[in-house]
Coordinates of N, CA and C in Angstrom, one line a residue:
M21 N -15.7 33.1 24.8 CA -15.5 31.6 24.9 C -16.7 31.0 24.1
I22 N -16.4 30.0 23.3 CA -17.4 29.2 22.6 C -17.6 27.9 23.2
L23 N -18.8 27.6 23.7 CA -19.1 26.3 24.3 C -19.9 25.5 23.3
G24 N -19.9 24.2 23.5 CA -20.7 23.3 22.7 C -21.6 22.4 23.5
F25 N -22.7 22.0 22.9 CA -23.6 21.0 23.5 C -24.0 20.0 22.5
I26 N -23.6 18.8 22.7 CA -24.1 17.7 21.9 C -25.3 17.0 22.7
G27 N -26.5 17.2 22.1 CA -27.7 16.8 22.8 C -28.4 18.0 23.4
V28 N -29.6 18.2 22.9 CA -30.4 19.3 23.3 C -31.8 18.9 23.8
G29 N -31.7 17.8 24.6 CA -32.9 17.4 25.3 C -33.2 18.2 26.5
S30 N -33.9 17.7 27.5 CA -34.3 18.5 28.6 C -33.2 19.1 29.4
I31 N -32.2 18.2 29.7 CA -31.0 18.7 30.5 C -30.2 19.7 29.7
G32 N -29.9 19.4 28.4 CA -29.1 20.3 27.6 C -29.8 21.6 27.4
E33 N -31.0 21.6 27.1 CA -31.8 22.8 26.9 C -31.8 23.7 28.2
A34 N -32.0 23.0 29.3 CA -32.0 23.8 30.6 C -30.6 24.4 30.9
M35 N -29.6 23.7 30.6 CA -28.2 24.3 30.8 C -28.0 25.4 29.8
I36 N -28.3 25.3 28.6 CA -28.2 26.3 27.6 C -29.0 27.6 28.0
T37 N -30.2 27.4 28.4 CA -31.1 28.5 28.9 C -30.4 29.2 30.0
G38 N -29.9 28.5 31.0 CA -29.3 29.1 32.2 C -28.1 29.9 31.8
L39 N -27.2 29.3 30.9 CA -26.0 30.0 30.5 C -26.4 31.3 29.7
C40 N -27.4 31.2 28.8 CA -27.7 32.4 28.0 C -28.3 33.5 28.8
R41 N -28.9 33.2 29.9 CA -29.6 34.2 30.7 C -28.7 34.7 31.8
C42 N -27.5 34.2 32.0 CA -26.6 34.7 33.1 C -26.0 36.0 32.6
P43 N -25.6 36.8 33.6 CA -25.0 38.1 33.2 C -23.7 38.1 32.4
H44 N -23.0 37.0 32.5 CA -21.7 36.8 31.7 C -21.9 35.6 30.8
A45 N -22.9 35.7 29.9 CA -23.1 34.6 29.0 C -22.0 34.4 28.0
P46 N -21.8 33.1 27.6 CA -20.7 32.9 26.6 C -21.1 33.7 25.3
E47 N -20.0 34.0 24.6 CA -20.2 34.8 23.3 C -21.0 33.9 22.3
K48 N -20.8 32.6 22.3 CA -21.4 31.7 21.4 C -21.6 30.4 22.0
I49 N -22.7 29.7 21.7 CA -22.9 28.3 22.1 C -23.3 27.6 20.8
V50 N -22.5 26.6 20.5 CA -22.8 25.8 19.3 C -23.5 24.5 19.8
I51 N -24.6 24.1 19.1 CA -25.3 23.0 19.5 C -25.5 22.0 18.3
Y52 N -25.7 20.7 18.7 CA -26.0 19.7 17.7 C -26.9 18.6 18.4
D53 N -27.9 18.2 17.7 CA -28.8 17.1 18.1 C -29.3 16.5 16.9
V54 N -29.5 15.2 16.9 CA -30.1 14.5 15.8 C -31.5 15.0 15.5
D55 N -32.2 15.5 16.5 CA -33.5 16.1 16.3 C -33.4 17.6 16.0
E56 N -33.4 17.9 14.7 CA -33.2 19.3 14.2 C -34.2 20.2 14.8
D57 N -35.5 19.8 15.0 CA -36.5 20.7 15.6 C -36.1 21.2 17.0
K58 N -35.5 20.3 17.8 CA -35.0 20.8 19.1 C -33.9 21.9 18.9
C59 N -33.0 21.7 18.0 CA -32.0 22.7 17.8 C -32.6 24.0 17.3
R60 N -33.5 23.9 16.4 CA -34.1 25.2 15.9 C -34.9 25.9 17.0
S61 N -35.6 25.2 17.8 CA -36.3 25.8 18.9 C -35.4 26.5 19.8
V62 N -34.3 25.9 20.2 CA -33.4 26.6 21.1 C -32.7 27.8 20.4
S63 N -32.3 27.6 19.2 CA -31.5 28.7 18.5 C -32.4 29.9 18.2
K64 N -33.7 29.7 18.1 CA -34.6 30.8 17.9 C -34.8 31.7 19.2
R65 N -34.6 31.1 20.3 CA -34.7 31.8 21.6 C -33.5 32.6 22.0
F66 N -32.3 32.2 21.5 CA -31.1 32.9 22.0 C -30.2 33.2 20.8
A67 N -29.9 34.5 20.7 CA -29.1 35.0 19.5 C -27.7 34.3 19.5
Q68 N -27.1 34.0 20.6 CA -25.8 33.5 20.6 C -25.7 32.0 20.3
V69 N -26.8 31.3 20.1 CA -26.8 29.9 19.9 C -26.8 29.6 18.4
E70 N -25.9 28.8 18.0 CA -25.7 28.4 16.6 C -25.8 26.9 16.4
I71 N -26.4 26.4 15.3 CA -26.5 25.0 15.1 C -25.4 24.5 14.2
A72 N -24.7 23.4 14.7 CA -23.7 22.8 13.9 C -24.3 21.7 13.0
P73 N -23.8 21.5 11.8 CA -24.4 20.5 11.0 C -24.1 19.0 11.4
D74 N -23.1 18.8 12.3 CA -22.8 17.5 12.8 C -22.0 17.6 14.1
N75 N -21.8 16.5 14.8 CA -21.1 16.7 16.1 C -19.6 16.9 15.9
Q76 N -19.0 16.4 14.8 CA -17.6 16.6 14.6 C -17.3 18.1 14.3
T77 N -18.2 18.8 13.6 CA -18.0 20.2 13.3 C -18.1 21.0 14.6
L78 N -19.1 20.6 15.4 CA -19.2 21.2 16.8 C -17.9 21.1 17.5
R79 N -17.4 19.9 17.6 CA -16.2 19.6 18.4 C -15.0 20.4 17.9
D80 N -14.9 20.6 16.6 CA -13.8 21.3 16.0 C -13.9 22.8 16.3
R81 N -15.0 23.3 16.6 CA -15.2 24.8 16.8 C -15.2 25.3 18.2
V82 N -15.4 24.4 19.2 CA -15.6 24.9 20.5 C -14.4 24.8 21.4
V83 N -14.4 25.5 22.5 CA -13.3 25.5 23.5 C -13.6 24.4 24.5
G84 N -14.8 24.3 24.9 CA -15.3 23.3 25.9 C -16.7 22.9 25.5
G85 N -17.0 21.6 25.9 CA -18.3 21.1 25.5 C -19.0 20.3 26.5
F86 N -20.2 20.0 26.3 CA -21.1 19.2 27.2 C -21.7 18.1 26.4
L87 N -21.6 16.9 26.9 CA -22.3 15.8 26.2 C -23.6 15.5 27.0
C88 N -24.7 15.8 26.4 CA -26.0 15.7 27.1 C -26.8 14.7 26.3
V89 N -26.4 13.4 26.3 CA -27.1 12.3 25.6 C -27.3 11.2 26.6
L90 N -28.2 10.3 26.3 CA -28.4 9.1 27.1 C -27.1 8.3 27.1
P91 N -26.7 7.7 28.2 CA -25.4 6.9 28.3 C -25.2 5.9 27.2
Q92 N -26.3 5.2 26.8 CA -26.1 4.2 25.8 C -25.8 4.7 24.4
R93 N -26.1 6.0 24.2 CA -25.8 6.7 22.9 C -24.4 7.3 22.9
A94 N -23.8 7.5 24.0 CA -22.5 8.3 24.1 C -21.5 7.7 23.2
P95 N -21.2 6.3 23.2 CA -20.1 5.8 22.4 C -20.3 6.2 20.9
Q96 N -21.5 6.1 20.4 CA -21.8 6.4 19.0 C -21.6 7.9 18.7
V97 N -21.9 8.7 19.6 CA -21.9 10.2 19.5 C -20.4 10.7 19.5
V98 N -19.6 10.1 20.4 CA -18.2 10.7 20.5 C -17.2 10.0 19.6
R99 N -17.6 9.0 18.8 CA -16.8 8.4 17.9 C -16.3 9.4 16.8
P100 N -15.0 9.6 16.5 CA -14.6 10.5 15.5 C -15.1 10.2 14.1
R101 N -15.3 11.2 13.3 CA -15.7 11.0 11.9 C -14.6 10.3 11.2
T102 N -14.9 9.4 10.3 CA -13.9 8.8 9.5 C -14.1 9.1 8.0
G103 N -13.1 9.0 7.2 CA -13.2 9.2 5.8 C -12.9 10.6 5.4

């Protein structure tokens, strides 16, 4: 199963860490955050974590996902890409 995380702040990172360390970890976790340093930090720690170039690419690739952003940012983040 391929899971996705939009937002890799404290809560997102904690959830990813827990999933990656569990005995039946997902085969792949795709992440995206506007802060590229956060994404790189998490992906360096876990082999199954891959960084998506944008949130739409992430959503196109995953079976299930988690939105780990501040509530006021959610409408902007979940808006589909146009053009």
